[in-house]
mmCIF file of C-alpha atoms in Angstrom:
data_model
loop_
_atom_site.group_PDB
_atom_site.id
_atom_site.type_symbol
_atom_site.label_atom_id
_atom_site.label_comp_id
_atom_site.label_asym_id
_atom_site.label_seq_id
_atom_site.Cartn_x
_atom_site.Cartn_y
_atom_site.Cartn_z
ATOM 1 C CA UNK A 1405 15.058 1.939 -31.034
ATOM 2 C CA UNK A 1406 16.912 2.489 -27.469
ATOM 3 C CA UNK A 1407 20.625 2.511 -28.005
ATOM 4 C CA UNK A 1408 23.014 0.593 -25.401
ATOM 5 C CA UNK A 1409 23.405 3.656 -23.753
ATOM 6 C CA UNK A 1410 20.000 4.127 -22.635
ATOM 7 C CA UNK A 1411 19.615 0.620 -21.520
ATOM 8 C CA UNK A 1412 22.442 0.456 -19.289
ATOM 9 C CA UNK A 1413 20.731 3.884 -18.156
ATOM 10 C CA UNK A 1414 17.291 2.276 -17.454
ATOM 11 C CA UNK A 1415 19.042 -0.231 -15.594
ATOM 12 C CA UNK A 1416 20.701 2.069 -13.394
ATOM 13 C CA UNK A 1417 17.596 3.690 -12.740
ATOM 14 C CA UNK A 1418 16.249 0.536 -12.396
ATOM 15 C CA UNK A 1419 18.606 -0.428 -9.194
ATOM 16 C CA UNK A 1420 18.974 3.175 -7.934
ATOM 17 C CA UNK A 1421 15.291 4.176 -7.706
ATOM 18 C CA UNK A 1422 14.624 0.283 -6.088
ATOM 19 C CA UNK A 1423 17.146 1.244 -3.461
ATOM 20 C CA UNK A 1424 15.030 4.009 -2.140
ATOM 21 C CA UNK A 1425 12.052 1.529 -1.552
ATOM 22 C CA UNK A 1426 13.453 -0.438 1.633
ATOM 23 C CA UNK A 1427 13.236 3.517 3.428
ATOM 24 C CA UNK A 1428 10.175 4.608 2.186
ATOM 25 C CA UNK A 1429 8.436 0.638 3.317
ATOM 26 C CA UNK A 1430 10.273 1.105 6.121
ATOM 27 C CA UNK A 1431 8.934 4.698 7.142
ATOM 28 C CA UNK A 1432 5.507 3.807 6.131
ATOM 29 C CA UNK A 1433 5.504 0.557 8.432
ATOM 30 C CA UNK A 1434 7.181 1.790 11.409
ATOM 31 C CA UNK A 1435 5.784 5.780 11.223
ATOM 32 C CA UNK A 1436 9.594 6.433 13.302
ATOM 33 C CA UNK A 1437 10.936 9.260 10.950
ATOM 34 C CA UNK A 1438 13.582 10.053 13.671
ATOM 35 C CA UNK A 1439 16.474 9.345 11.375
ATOM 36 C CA UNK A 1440 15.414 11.169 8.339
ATOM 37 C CA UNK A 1441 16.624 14.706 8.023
ATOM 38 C CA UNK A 1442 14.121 16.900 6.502
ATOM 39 C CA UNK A 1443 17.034 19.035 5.301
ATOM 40 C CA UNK A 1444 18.676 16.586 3.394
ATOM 41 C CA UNK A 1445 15.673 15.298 1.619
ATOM 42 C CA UNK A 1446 14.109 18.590 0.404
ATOM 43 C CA UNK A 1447 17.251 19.171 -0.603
ATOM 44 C CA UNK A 1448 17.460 15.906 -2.394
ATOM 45 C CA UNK A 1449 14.121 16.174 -3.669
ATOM 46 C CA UNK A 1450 14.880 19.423 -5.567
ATOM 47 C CA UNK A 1451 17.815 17.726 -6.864
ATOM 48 C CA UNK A 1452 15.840 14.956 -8.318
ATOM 49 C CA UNK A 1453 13.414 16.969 -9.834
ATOM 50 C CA UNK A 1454 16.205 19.148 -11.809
ATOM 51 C CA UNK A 1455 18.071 15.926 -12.455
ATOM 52 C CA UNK A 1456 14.169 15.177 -14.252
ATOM 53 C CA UNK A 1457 14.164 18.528 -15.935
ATOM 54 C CA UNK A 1458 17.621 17.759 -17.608
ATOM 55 C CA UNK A 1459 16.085 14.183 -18.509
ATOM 56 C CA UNK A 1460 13.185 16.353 -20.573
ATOM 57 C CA UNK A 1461 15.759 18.701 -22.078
ATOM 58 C CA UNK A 1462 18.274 15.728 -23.081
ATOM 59 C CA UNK A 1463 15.194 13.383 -24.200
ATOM 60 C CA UNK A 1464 16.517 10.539 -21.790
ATOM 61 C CA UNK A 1465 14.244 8.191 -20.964
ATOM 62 C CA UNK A 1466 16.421 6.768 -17.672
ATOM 63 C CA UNK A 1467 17.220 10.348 -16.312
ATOM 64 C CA UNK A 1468 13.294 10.984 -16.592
ATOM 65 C CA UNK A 1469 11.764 7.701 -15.037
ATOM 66 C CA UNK A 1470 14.220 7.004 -12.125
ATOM 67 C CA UNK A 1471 14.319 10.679 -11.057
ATOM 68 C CA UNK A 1472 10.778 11.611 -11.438
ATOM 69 C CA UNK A 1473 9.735 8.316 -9.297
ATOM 70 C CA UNK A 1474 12.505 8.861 -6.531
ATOM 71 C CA UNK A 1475 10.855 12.352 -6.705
ATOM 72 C CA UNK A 1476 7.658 11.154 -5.582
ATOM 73 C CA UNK A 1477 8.996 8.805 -2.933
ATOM 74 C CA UNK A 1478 11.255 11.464 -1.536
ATOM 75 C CA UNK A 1479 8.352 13.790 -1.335
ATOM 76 C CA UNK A 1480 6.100 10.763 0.266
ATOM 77 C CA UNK A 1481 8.938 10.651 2.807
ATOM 78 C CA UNK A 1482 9.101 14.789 3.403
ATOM 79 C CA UNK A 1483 5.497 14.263 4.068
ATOM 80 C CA UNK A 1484 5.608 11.626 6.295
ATOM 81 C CA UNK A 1485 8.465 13.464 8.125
ATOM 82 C CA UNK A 1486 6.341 16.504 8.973
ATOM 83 C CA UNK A 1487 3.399 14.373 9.781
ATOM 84 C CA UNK A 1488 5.222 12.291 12.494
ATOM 85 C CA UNK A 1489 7.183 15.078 13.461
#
C-alpha cells in the first residue's frame, strides 16, 4: 500500500510535471523557441534524469514518474530548440 508520504509525492508530481505542459503546447503550436535557453534546459534535463535515478535507488514512485516525464518533455523542447534554431 502507498503511505501518505508518497501520495502527497504523486501529487506534487502531479502539479509540477502539469506545469511544464503550457511551454511545451506552447512551443509546439507557435514553433518560436526564441525564449528558451538551450543552456538551461540541457542543464535541467540532466537534472531531471538524476533526480529519476535517485527515484530508482530510493524506490519512489513520485520522484520516478514526474521526473522521468518532465525528462521527456524537456528533451522534446531541446529538440525543438535546435530544430527552429
Amino acid at each position: 500500500m502507498i503511505d501518505l508520504h508518497e501520495i502527497i509525492g504523486l501529487v506534487a508530481a502531479v502539479f509540477t510535471t502539469a506545469s511544464f505542459l503550457p511551454q511545451v503546447f506552447k512551443t509546439y503550436k507557435t514553433k518560436d523557441t526564441s525564449g528558451l535557453s538551450l543552456t538551461m534546459y540541457i542543464v535541467f534535463f540532466t537534472g531531471v534524469v538524476l533526480w529519476s535515478v535517485y527515484g530508482i535507488y530510493i524506490n519512489s514512485l513520485s520522484v520516478i514518474l514526474a521526473n522521468s516525464i518532465t525528462a521527456i518533455l524537456a528533451l522534446y523542447l531541446i529538440f525543438l530548440k535546435l530544430k527552429y534554431k
